[in-house]
Amino acid sequence: MSQQNHIILAANHLVKTYTQTTGRFGLSSNKINALDDVSISLKAGTTLAVVGESGSGKSTLARCLLQLHPFDSGEVIFEGCNLANLDKNALRSKRQHLQMVFQDPFASLNPRMKVGEIVGEGLQIHGLGSAAEQKEQVLQMLKRVGLSADDAQKYPHQFSGGQRQRIGIARALVLKPKVVVCDEPVSALDVSVQAQILLLLKELQQEMRLSYVFISHDLRVVRHIADDIVVMNAGKIVEQGSIEAVYNAPQQPYTQQLLSAIPGRKAA
Amino acid sequence: MIEILNISNLSVTPKNAPNRLLVSNISFKLSAGKTTCIVGESGSGKSLTALSVMGLLSRQLQAQGSINFQGQELTKLDKKALQRIRGAKIGMIFQEPMTSLNPVLTVGYQIGESLTAHLGLKNAALKTKIAALLTQVGIPSERADSYPDELSGGQRQRVMIAMAIACEPLLLIADEPTTALDVTVQAQILKLLDELKTRMNMAMLFITHDFGVVADIADDVIVMFRGEIVETGSRNQVLNNPQHPYTKALLACVPDIEGKKELKPIDYAWLKTGLKEDKAAA
């Protein structure tokens, strides 16, 4: 289990500010700290949950980890390499191992591409294998996430929300990544579909030795899937620790407030 | 117990396909001072049920059956008569507080509209009532002059609630009123709704997909699946001792706070045959 302990992805002292225009005609402005000295570390093979309410900076953090958003200062270290120092090409080759699953399975799939093309695009971009091998890998991945080979020829609109999220997962995992950042992957889904996707993510984590950064506002889901947790509020990390420790004995008033607001707490 | 609403054998079908039952022959009653939650997945017909009560179904759909509100048959009323009831005796709150408010009118004006329309309040009396309503839902009364974009999501939902309760309705219909809100705000709004229900002795029909919310707010629970009511009962009965295989399966999907539960996705294939056998037996 020694391998479990090494840190595969870390963010150190990330700072990001937005300038927001205010007032009726947008004449004045103020600075918003989206990320205010945020540091996290993800252990290989585990799941780190980032929780917080809207505006807490959790999605900004996800995007900064993948270098999809520029940030003001700080660094993101993936397997010992500072991603901010890489040029475009070097970053692209790293991204094969650093994938994202998005929240809205309706908005994140190109409606004009067939599912097979969507899932296979990454393999093409990274030039992994011959065309025949790529096709084979796409079909295998689709089957693994619970879709069929025929589905490769269909378009995203022919699928339900849960199936689309499966496509999004297949798209990310076909590249055999090491880290997957999941931004609210189940929040748009019905609870029965949510359970299927959570189980699928867990199984795939075991099979492929994946590490997840799991962004969520749902504290029940997080309790179920995560090993460690980071609680964010207004761009700052309020509390972090193992999931057991934080849920059983939250230290900060904000965490306590958040946990006591989980609906159905009393009845459970 | 005072009965407020009695729905019997209600079905909703598309006008051009009357055999496709989107809501299939459902019956239930609501009483004063009680919150009844309808839970189900998307497509189960829970929102269509609420919309039928309000007479707000889209033009392509039609409702059949009886919706009896205080002795009046809502399905038989014309538009005008329905408008006199809607907003006055039946209040409504929708999911999206961002899109249900008019962005170019102050919230005070929007709360006042139904007071003028239904109760004929004007000028000073209207202003006083608006201020009182805002205070009642926990917003400082000066905010009457604010526009919706100057309020947070939770405050906007409070404004929606103020509008819904303005004419002291007998029935409040809330369709996923907290789904778009953060958990801490959700907890406040649920508490507010519960207090108002008790204080005003309203019947509340609360649509949700979240069993946690059900546990917090429901007196009675109706579980819907593919247009049918599969189980009804008190909150404790349904949550702690569910009888129907679908309710059991749905509850098995809800993650618990202790993180000890094994999640079990619903096996729809099994459920289909299971339900058919159920019906055959009955």
CSV table of C-alpha atoms in Angstrom, one decimal, chain A residues 24 52-54 189-196 198-199 217 219-221 223-224 244 247 257-258 261-268, chain B residues 41-42 147 149-150 182-187 209-210 212-213 215-216 250 253-259 261-266 268:
chain,number,residue,atom,x,y,z
A,24,ARG,CA,-26.5,49.4,-12.3
A,52,GLY,CA,-18.6,24.1,-0.9
A,53,GLU,CA,-21.6,26.2,-1.8
A,54,SER,CA,-22.1,28.2,-5.0
A,189,LEU,CA,-29.0,13.1,-12.4
A,190,ASP,CA,-31.9,11.3,-10.7
A,191,VAL,CA,-30.9,9.5,-7.6
A,192,SER,CA,-31.3,6.0,-9.2
A,193,VAL,CA,-29.1,7.1,-12.1
A,194,GLN,CA,-26.7,8.8,-9.6
A,195,ALA,CA,-26.3,5.5,-7.8
A,196,GLN,CA,-25.3,3.7,-11.0
A,198,LEU,CA,-21.2,6.5,-8.5
A,199,LEU,CA,-20.8,2.7,-8.5
A,217,HIS,CA,-22.1,20.3,-3.2
A,219,LEU,CA,-22.5,16.0,1.2
A,220,ARG,CA,-24.2,12.6,1.1
A,221,VAL,CA,-22.6,11.7,-2.2
A,223,ARG,CA,-19.5,10.8,2.1
A,224,HIS,CA,-20.1,7.8,-0.1
A,244,GLU,CA,-14.1,10.1,8.7
A,247,TYR,CA,-17.8,14.1,9.2
A,257,GLN,CA,-23.2,24.4,9.7
A,258,LEU,CA,-22.8,22.7,6.3
A,261,ALA,CA,-27.9,21.5,6.9
A,262,ILE,CA,-27.9,18.1,5.0
A,263,PRO,CA,-31.5,17.5,4.4
A,264,GLY,CA,-33.0,14.5,6.2
A,265,ARG,CA,-30.3,14.6,8.9
A,266,LYS,CA,-32.7,14.1,11.8
A,267,ALA,CA,-34.6,11.2,10.2
A,268,ALA,CA,-31.5,9.4,9.2
B,41,GLU,CA,-37.7,10.4,-10.7
B,42,SER,CA,-37.8,12.7,-13.7
B,147,TYR,CA,-35.0,44.6,-8.2
B,149,ASP,CA,-31.0,41.0,-9.6
B,150,GLU,CA,-30.1,42.8,-6.3
B,182,ASP,CA,-27.3,25.7,-1.6
B,183,VAL,CA,-27.9,23.3,1.3
B,184,THR,CA,-27.7,25.9,4.1
B,185,VAL,CA,-30.1,28.2,2.2
B,186,GLN,CA,-32.3,25.2,1.5
B,187,ALA,CA,-32.5,24.4,5.2
B,209,HIS,CA,-36.9,14.2,-5.9
B,210,ASP,CA,-34.8,14.5,-2.8
B,212,GLY,CA,-33.6,14.1,2.5
B,213,VAL,CA,-36.0,17.0,1.9
B,215,ALA,CA,-37.6,13.5,5.7
B,216,ASP,CA,-37.4,17.1,6.8
B,250,LEU,CA,-35.4,4.0,-4.8
B,253,CYS,CA,-30.1,4.5,-4.1
B,254,VAL,CA,-30.0,7.3,-1.6
B,255,PRO,CA,-26.5,7.7,0.0
B,256,ASP,CA,-26.6,7.8,3.8
B,257,ILE,CA,-24.7,10.4,5.9
B,258,GLU,CA,-22.7,7.7,7.7
B,259,GLY,CA,-21.4,6.4,4.4
B,261,LYS,CA,-24.7,1.9,3.0
B,262,GLU,CA,-24.0,-0.1,-0.2
B,263,LEU,CA,-25.7,1.7,-3.0
B,264,LYS,CA,-27.9,-0.5,-5.1
B,265,PRO,CA,-29.0,0.8,-8.5
B,266,ILE,CA,-32.5,0.0,-9.6
B,268,TYR,CA,-35.7,-1.8,-14.0
